[in-house]
Amino acid sequence: MENLDNFIKGMPKAELHVHVEGTLEPELKFQLAKRNNLDLPYESEDEMRAAYDFNDLTSFLKVYYEGMSVLLTEQDFYELTYAYLLKAHSQNVVYAEIFFDPQGHTSRGIAFDTVINGIRRAQIDAEKKYGIMTQLIMCFLRDMSSESAMETLEHSLPYKEWIIGVGLDSDERTNPPIKFKDVFERARRENFFLTMHCDVDQQDSTVHIWQTLNEIGVDRIDHGVNSLEDGVLCREIKDRNLTLTVCPISNGYVTESMKTAEIKAMLEKGMNVTVNSDDPAYFPGYMNENLIVTQRKAGLSKAQVVQLSANAFEGSWLADEDKAAFLRLLSEYVAWKYTFNILPK
Ligand code: ADE
Ligand code: ZN
């Protein structure tokens, strides 16, 4: 099998599934705790990492929410976002759609404005400095009430121009998509794009995926790997041209496998599957590591790797002309690499 590591590293990429709070690396967590006069129950970054002891979504989320406690000021959100964008840029990610969880902060007494102003300022600065383009997706926490989600949606409306879409994350157990039907209907009326997590190997996973299609009318599905259990569902996802944002290293932590064979199966069915990092500070691996492990484990060809990247640009919520420009950049990279590879012969 051809070694495609360097090809993947150099390839222009889009990331469609990354939680900004999930990019909070232990080093920054310590810095922010110090600045905010907070005590962390760990002596060192290694000790903190060692305490990341999770084996399913629920146990992961506990650590994830605890981690947020160091984020207090606009500057904290700025530095968090900027650090992710710098890392993404270093891996040739040229475009990212970034989730944020306002209720994870407003429930701790942090103002919505503080959160979004910090994130937004980092988006602008990183684009100016590195050319990395980004858009924001606001997620509702599905283990909170639909009333709280609706309040959050209303609170976000003055910032509508800064938010491209809304999503649904957190603990899926007993919190099906349909619980948020009214909220997502309202979001649609406000012209947001819609996506929802359908986490992997949940109870009633395929029922939940069907709900996102038939009850919510999503534009995209986050994860959604269990759709492979239902041929009719796969066909429907394909016919509606819905993109699935799969996160293999994350899946490897919260389920029994990275689901890389499933990613290949989706590619072979012509589904618009993409590879993403989810919460890279907790499930170690950013875009390159996720793509490299998928390529190696599933034995993907170079064409399939390129397809994964093209799927992400296609499935993005960019304007058509920007999508086309990024897809051209990708084609040029593939063509250039071919010329480069034959030069030494
Ligand atoms: N919030 C942050 N990461 C998540 C994930 N992988 N699934 C559900 N909610 C999340
Ligand atoms: Zn996620």
mmCIF file of C-alpha atoms in Angstrom, residues 41-300:
data_model
loop_
_atom_site.group_PDB
_atom_site.id
_atom_site.type_symbol
_atom_site.label_atom_id
_atom_site.label_comp_id
_atom_site.label_asym_id
_atom_site.label_seq_id
_atom_site.Cartn_x
_atom_site.Cartn_y
_atom_site.Cartn_z
ATOM 1 C CA PRO A 41 -6.869 19.012 40.623
ATOM 2 C CA TYR A 42 -3.710 18.027 38.685
ATOM 3 C CA GLU A 43 -0.014 18.737 39.211
ATOM 4 C CA SER A 44 0.995 18.539 35.563
ATOM 5 C CA GLU A 45 -0.248 18.292 31.995
ATOM 6 C CA ASP A 46 0.669 14.606 31.933
ATOM 7 C CA GLU A 47 -1.326 13.986 35.076
ATOM 8 C CA MET A 48 -4.261 15.798 33.515
ATOM 9 C CA ARG A 49 -4.060 13.682 30.373
ATOM 10 C CA ALA A 50 -3.815 10.527 32.448
ATOM 11 C CA ALA A 51 -7.075 11.504 34.156
ATOM 12 C CA TYR A 52 -8.850 11.619 30.774
ATOM 13 C CA ASP A 53 -10.387 8.286 31.521
ATOM 14 C CA PHE A 54 -13.388 7.775 29.269
ATOM 15 C CA ASN A 55 -14.752 4.877 27.285
ATOM 16 C CA ASP A 56 -18.119 6.135 26.142
ATOM 17 C CA LEU A 57 -19.848 9.396 25.281
ATOM 18 C CA THR A 58 -21.215 9.998 28.785
ATOM 19 C CA SER A 59 -17.862 9.556 30.542
ATOM 20 C CA PHE A 60 -16.153 11.741 27.907
ATOM 21 C CA LEU A 61 -18.693 14.540 28.311
ATOM 22 C CA LYS A 62 -18.080 14.711 32.058
ATOM 23 C CA VAL A 63 -14.377 15.466 31.444
ATOM 24 C CA TYR A 64 -15.215 17.835 28.572
ATOM 25 C CA TYR A 65 -17.564 19.993 30.677
ATOM 26 C CA GLU A 66 -15.150 20.032 33.625
ATOM 27 C CA GLY A 67 -12.458 21.298 31.255
ATOM 28 C CA MET A 68 -14.563 24.310 30.273
ATOM 29 C CA SER A 69 -14.425 25.707 33.799
ATOM 30 C CA VAL A 70 -11.184 27.602 33.043
ATOM 31 C CA LEU A 71 -12.839 29.629 30.251
ATOM 32 C CA LEU A 72 -14.084 32.833 31.838
ATOM 33 C CA THR A 73 -13.200 35.941 29.842
ATOM 34 C CA GLU A 74 -13.464 37.063 26.232
ATOM 35 C CA GLN A 75 -9.676 36.804 26.026
ATOM 36 C CA ASP A 76 -9.870 33.137 27.137
ATOM 37 C CA PHE A 77 -12.252 32.325 24.284
ATOM 38 C CA TYR A 78 -10.034 34.298 21.920
ATOM 39 C CA GLU A 79 -6.915 32.340 22.868
ATOM 40 C CA LEU A 80 -8.735 29.010 22.745
ATOM 41 C CA THR A 81 -10.015 29.666 19.226
ATOM 42 C CA TYR A 82 -6.792 31.220 17.971
ATOM 43 C CA ALA A 83 -4.733 28.237 19.178
ATOM 44 C CA TYR A 84 -7.006 25.834 17.290
ATOM 45 C CA LEU A 85 -6.848 27.926 14.118
ATOM 46 C CA LEU A 86 -3.062 28.127 14.264
ATOM 47 C CA LYS A 87 -2.862 24.331 14.632
ATOM 48 C CA ALA A 88 -5.391 23.787 11.842
ATOM 49 C CA HIS A 89 -3.464 26.152 9.566
ATOM 50 C CA SER A 90 -0.223 24.259 10.305
ATOM 51 C CA GLN A 91 -1.967 21.146 8.926
ATOM 52 C CA ASN A 92 -3.128 22.866 5.723
ATOM 53 C CA VAL A 93 -6.726 23.178 6.862
ATOM 54 C CA VAL A 94 -7.869 26.101 4.710
ATOM 55 C CA TYR A 95 -11.472 26.204 5.881
ATOM 56 C CA ALA A 96 -13.253 25.168 9.099
ATOM 57 C CA GLU A 97 -16.811 25.204 10.392
ATOM 58 C CA ILE A 98 -16.463 25.350 14.156
ATOM 59 C CA PHE A 99 -19.002 24.278 16.786
ATOM 60 C CA PHE A 100 -19.406 26.156 20.028
ATOM 61 C CA ASP A 101 -21.582 25.257 23.034
ATOM 62 C CA PRO A 102 -22.974 28.511 24.493
ATOM 63 C CA GLN A 103 -25.051 26.732 27.138
ATOM 64 C CA GLY A 104 -21.876 25.126 28.504
ATOM 65 C CA HIS A 105 -20.869 28.668 29.441
ATOM 66 C CA THR A 106 -24.100 30.570 30.094
ATOM 67 C CA SER A 107 -25.027 27.823 32.601
ATOM 68 C CA ARG A 108 -21.822 28.815 34.491
ATOM 69 C CA GLY A 109 -22.742 32.497 34.468
ATOM 70 C CA ILE A 110 -20.619 33.510 31.470
ATOM 71 C CA ALA A 111 -22.438 35.885 29.119
ATOM 72 C CA PHE A 112 -23.217 34.709 25.575
ATOM 73 C CA ASP A 113 -21.627 37.935 24.310
ATOM 74 C CA THR A 114 -18.342 37.175 26.088
ATOM 75 C CA VAL A 115 -18.137 33.773 24.397
ATOM 76 C CA ILE A 116 -19.010 34.809 20.870
ATOM 77 C CA ASN A 117 -17.008 38.043 20.878
ATOM 78 C CA GLY A 118 -13.828 36.190 21.846
ATOM 79 C CA ILE A 119 -14.331 33.464 19.256
ATOM 80 C CA ARG A 120 -15.215 35.947 16.533
ATOM 81 C CA ARG A 121 -12.170 38.145 17.138
ATOM 82 C CA ALA A 122 -9.908 35.092 16.819
ATOM 83 C CA GLN A 123 -11.618 34.069 13.572
ATOM 84 C CA ILE A 124 -10.964 37.511 12.095
ATOM 85 C CA ASP A 125 -7.356 37.728 13.285
ATOM 86 C CA ALA A 126 -6.472 34.197 12.118
ATOM 87 C CA GLU A 127 -7.998 34.816 8.699
ATOM 88 C CA LYS A 128 -6.020 38.064 8.375
ATOM 89 C CA LYS A 129 -2.766 36.474 9.458
ATOM 90 C CA TYR A 130 -2.994 32.986 7.929
ATOM 91 C CA GLY A 131 -5.797 33.176 5.367
ATOM 92 C CA ILE A 132 -7.730 30.380 7.102
ATOM 93 C CA MET A 133 -11.477 30.852 6.480
ATOM 94 C CA THR A 134 -13.985 29.843 9.142
ATOM 95 C CA GLN A 135 -17.678 29.906 9.999
ATOM 96 C CA LEU A 136 -19.402 29.217 13.315
ATOM 97 C CA ILE A 137 -22.073 26.658 14.193
ATOM 98 C CA MET A 138 -23.946 27.123 17.460
ATOM 99 C CA CYS A 139 -24.802 23.833 19.176
ATOM 100 C CA PHE A 140 -27.605 23.231 21.656
ATOM 101 C CA LEU A 141 -26.977 20.790 24.486
ATOM 102 C CA ARG A 142 -29.515 17.997 23.988
ATOM 103 C CA ASP A 143 -29.434 16.976 27.657
ATOM 104 C CA MET A 144 -30.841 20.407 28.526
ATOM 105 C CA SER A 145 -34.461 21.360 27.856
ATOM 106 C CA SER A 146 -35.859 22.459 24.521
ATOM 107 C CA GLU A 147 -36.954 25.686 26.270
ATOM 108 C CA SER A 148 -33.332 26.434 27.146
ATOM 109 C CA ALA A 149 -32.324 25.755 23.533
ATOM 110 C CA MET A 150 -35.047 28.124 22.294
ATOM 111 C CA GLU A 151 -33.874 30.835 24.706
ATOM 112 C CA THR A 152 -30.312 30.357 23.465
ATOM 113 C CA LEU A 153 -31.472 30.625 19.865
ATOM 114 C CA GLU A 154 -33.306 33.862 20.643
ATOM 115 C CA HIS A 155 -30.291 35.205 22.468
ATOM 116 C CA SER A 156 -28.113 34.533 19.432
ATOM 117 C CA LEU A 157 -30.275 36.430 16.947
ATOM 118 C CA PRO A 158 -28.421 39.763 17.268
ATOM 119 C CA TYR A 159 -25.305 37.785 16.208
ATOM 120 C CA LYS A 160 -27.013 36.010 13.307
ATOM 121 C CA GLU A 161 -24.494 37.311 10.784
ATOM 122 C CA TRP A 162 -21.706 35.553 12.674
ATOM 123 C CA ILE A 163 -23.377 32.138 12.847
ATOM 124 C CA ILE A 164 -23.916 30.024 9.742
ATOM 125 C CA GLY A 165 -25.855 27.161 11.300
ATOM 126 C CA VAL A 166 -27.097 25.396 14.401
ATOM 127 C CA GLY A 167 -26.301 21.919 15.665
ATOM 128 C CA LEU A 168 -27.183 19.544 18.493
ATOM 129 C CA ASP A 169 -24.632 17.805 20.675
ATOM 130 C CA SER A 170 -24.008 16.361 24.171
ATOM 131 C CA ASP A 171 -25.621 13.201 25.562
ATOM 132 C CA GLU A 172 -27.908 11.492 23.066
ATOM 133 C CA ARG A 173 -29.298 8.939 25.520
ATOM 134 C CA THR A 174 -33.044 9.669 25.911
ATOM 135 C CA ASN A 175 -32.562 12.950 24.011
ATOM 136 C CA PRO A 176 -33.736 12.224 20.447
ATOM 137 C CA PRO A 177 -33.699 14.817 17.641
ATOM 138 C CA ILE A 178 -37.486 15.186 17.809
ATOM 139 C CA LYS A 179 -37.196 16.781 21.273
ATOM 140 C CA PHE A 180 -35.867 19.875 19.447
ATOM 141 C CA LYS A 181 -38.287 19.959 16.504
ATOM 142 C CA ASP A 182 -39.710 23.405 17.390
ATOM 143 C CA VAL A 183 -36.270 24.897 18.010
ATOM 144 C CA PHE A 184 -34.935 23.689 14.677
ATOM 145 C CA GLU A 185 -38.073 24.854 12.853
ATOM 146 C CA ARG A 186 -37.493 28.313 14.300
ATOM 147 C CA ALA A 187 -33.801 28.161 13.381
ATOM 148 C CA ARG A 188 -34.754 27.273 9.815
ATOM 149 C CA ARG A 189 -37.107 30.274 9.663
ATOM 150 C CA GLU A 190 -34.161 32.415 10.770
ATOM 151 C CA ASN A 191 -32.185 31.030 7.816
ATOM 152 C CA PHE A 192 -29.652 28.989 9.749
ATOM 153 C CA PHE A 193 -28.329 25.789 8.218
ATOM 154 C CA LEU A 194 -29.200 22.740 10.342
ATOM 155 C CA THR A 195 -27.120 19.813 11.532
ATOM 156 C CA MET A 196 -27.378 17.353 14.433
ATOM 157 C CA HIS A 197 -25.131 14.838 16.099
ATOM 158 C CA CYS A 198 -26.245 11.248 15.601
ATOM 159 C CA ASP A 199 -23.488 9.762 17.719
ATOM 160 C CA VAL A 200 -22.161 6.301 17.013
ATOM 161 C CA ASP A 201 -23.708 3.127 18.467
ATOM 162 C CA GLN A 202 -26.320 4.913 20.524
ATOM 163 C CA GLN A 203 -29.576 3.366 21.569
ATOM 164 C CA ASP A 204 -31.968 3.797 18.613
ATOM 165 C CA SER A 205 -29.233 5.284 16.410
ATOM 166 C CA THR A 206 -31.029 4.611 13.109
ATOM 167 C CA VAL A 207 -34.356 5.868 14.501
ATOM 168 C CA HIS A 208 -32.604 9.102 15.429
ATOM 169 C CA ILE A 209 -31.037 9.442 11.981
ATOM 170 C CA TRP A 210 -34.444 8.938 10.342
ATOM 171 C CA GLN A 211 -35.845 11.649 12.623
ATOM 172 C CA THR A 212 -33.198 14.124 11.485
ATOM 173 C CA LEU A 213 -34.329 13.495 7.906
ATOM 174 C CA ASN A 214 -38.083 13.241 8.273
ATOM 175 C CA GLU A 215 -38.894 15.374 11.320
ATOM 176 C CA ILE A 216 -36.140 17.990 11.283
ATOM 177 C CA GLY A 217 -34.977 18.222 7.664
ATOM 178 C CA VAL A 218 -31.283 18.608 8.446
ATOM 179 C CA ASP A 219 -28.730 19.820 5.915
ATOM 180 C CA ARG A 220 -25.997 17.605 7.351
ATOM 181 C CA ILE A 221 -25.485 14.793 9.885
ATOM 182 C CA ASP A 222 -22.667 14.722 12.438
ATOM 183 C CA HIS A 223 -21.313 11.169 12.751
ATOM 184 C CA GLY A 224 -24.278 9.095 11.450
ATOM 185 C CA VAL A 225 -22.158 5.967 10.931
ATOM 186 C CA ASN A 226 -25.029 3.697 11.990
ATOM 187 C CA SER A 227 -26.917 4.654 8.820
ATOM 188 C CA LEU A 228 -24.980 1.760 7.256
ATOM 189 C CA GLU A 229 -27.288 -0.635 9.130
ATOM 190 C CA ASP A 230 -30.214 0.421 6.946
ATOM 191 C CA GLY A 231 -29.855 0.323 3.158
ATOM 192 C CA VAL A 232 -32.941 2.474 2.595
ATOM 193 C CA LEU A 233 -31.581 5.101 4.982
ATOM 194 C CA CYS A 234 -28.230 5.141 3.144
ATOM 195 C CA ARG A 235 -30.023 5.644 -0.170
ATOM 196 C CA GLU A 236 -32.109 8.476 1.291
ATOM 197 C CA ILE A 237 -29.003 10.226 2.689
ATOM 198 C CA LYS A 238 -27.335 9.883 -0.695
ATOM 199 C CA ASP A 239 -30.392 11.054 -2.647
ATOM 200 C CA ARG A 240 -30.672 14.124 -0.421
ATOM 201 C CA ASN A 241 -26.939 14.713 -0.903
ATOM 202 C CA LEU A 242 -26.407 14.956 2.854
ATOM 203 C CA THR A 243 -22.856 15.077 4.151
ATOM 204 C CA LEU A 244 -21.803 12.946 7.134
ATOM 205 C CA THR A 245 -19.050 14.306 9.372
ATOM 206 C CA VAL A 246 -17.315 11.254 10.827
ATOM 207 C CA CYS A 247 -14.575 11.454 13.470
ATOM 208 C CA PRO A 248 -12.537 8.232 13.562
ATOM 209 C CA ILE A 249 -10.121 8.874 16.447
ATOM 210 C CA SER A 250 -13.026 10.113 18.569
ATOM 211 C CA ASN A 251 -15.043 7.006 17.635
ATOM 212 C CA GLY A 252 -12.103 4.859 18.739
ATOM 213 C CA TYR A 253 -12.379 6.333 22.239
ATOM 214 C CA VAL A 254 -16.135 6.263 22.754
ATOM 215 C CA THR A 255 -17.013 3.072 20.837
ATOM 216 C CA GLU A 256 -15.204 -0.202 20.257
ATOM 217 C CA SER A 257 -13.575 0.907 16.978
ATOM 218 C CA MET A 258 -12.522 3.869 14.824
ATOM 219 C CA LYS A 259 -15.109 2.869 12.212
ATOM 220 C CA THR A 260 -12.594 3.305 9.408
ATOM 221 C CA ALA A 261 -14.001 0.347 7.445
ATOM 222 C CA GLU A 262 -17.387 2.060 7.683
ATOM 223 C CA ILE A 263 -15.893 5.274 6.255
ATOM 224 C CA LYS A 264 -14.578 3.283 3.310
ATOM 225 C CA ALA A 265 -17.960 1.553 2.873
ATOM 226 C CA MET A 266 -19.682 4.948 2.757
ATOM 227 C CA LEU A 267 -17.192 6.188 0.154
ATOM 228 C CA GLU A 268 -17.838 3.088 -1.933
ATOM 229 C CA LYS A 269 -21.592 3.670 -1.745
ATOM 230 C CA GLY A 270 -21.033 7.220 -3.047
ATOM 231 C CA MET A 271 -22.184 8.824 0.216
ATOM 232 C CA ASN A 272 -20.728 12.247 0.996
ATOM 233 C CA VAL A 273 -18.656 11.141 3.977
ATOM 234 C CA THR A 274 -15.935 13.333 5.522
ATOM 235 C CA VAL A 275 -13.230 12.840 8.169
ATOM 236 C CA ASN A 276 -12.899 15.280 11.086
ATOM 237 C CA SER A 277 -11.290 15.678 14.506
ATOM 238 C CA ASP A 278 -14.263 16.327 16.881
ATOM 239 C CA ASP A 279 -12.447 17.115 20.175
ATOM 240 C CA PRO A 280 -8.755 16.839 19.310
ATOM 241 C CA ALA A 281 -7.437 17.865 22.738
ATOM 242 C CA TYR A 282 -9.265 14.897 24.274
ATOM 243 C CA PHE A 283 -9.180 12.359 21.405
ATOM 244 C CA PRO A 284 -5.584 13.084 20.388
ATOM 245 C CA GLY A 285 -5.363 13.827 16.701
ATOM 246 C CA TYR A 286 -6.194 16.796 14.497
ATOM 247 C CA MET A 287 -7.167 16.550 10.802
ATOM 248 C CA ASN A 288 -3.942 15.004 9.518
ATOM 249 C CA GLU A 289 -3.831 12.296 12.174
ATOM 250 C CA ASN A 290 -7.488 11.427 11.556
ATOM 251 C CA LEU A 291 -7.009 11.188 7.795
ATOM 252 C CA ILE A 292 -3.741 9.260 8.063
ATOM 253 C CA VAL A 293 -5.156 6.639 10.426
ATOM 254 C CA THR A 294 -8.254 6.249 8.244
ATOM 255 C CA GLN A 295 -6.190 5.846 5.082
ATOM 256 C CA ARG A 296 -3.896 3.279 6.685
ATOM 257 C CA LYS A 297 -6.486 1.225 8.533
ATOM 258 C CA ALA A 298 -9.027 1.140 5.716
ATOM 259 C CA GLY A 299 -6.394 0.925 2.961
ATOM 260 C CA LEU A 300 -7.772 3.919 1.091
#
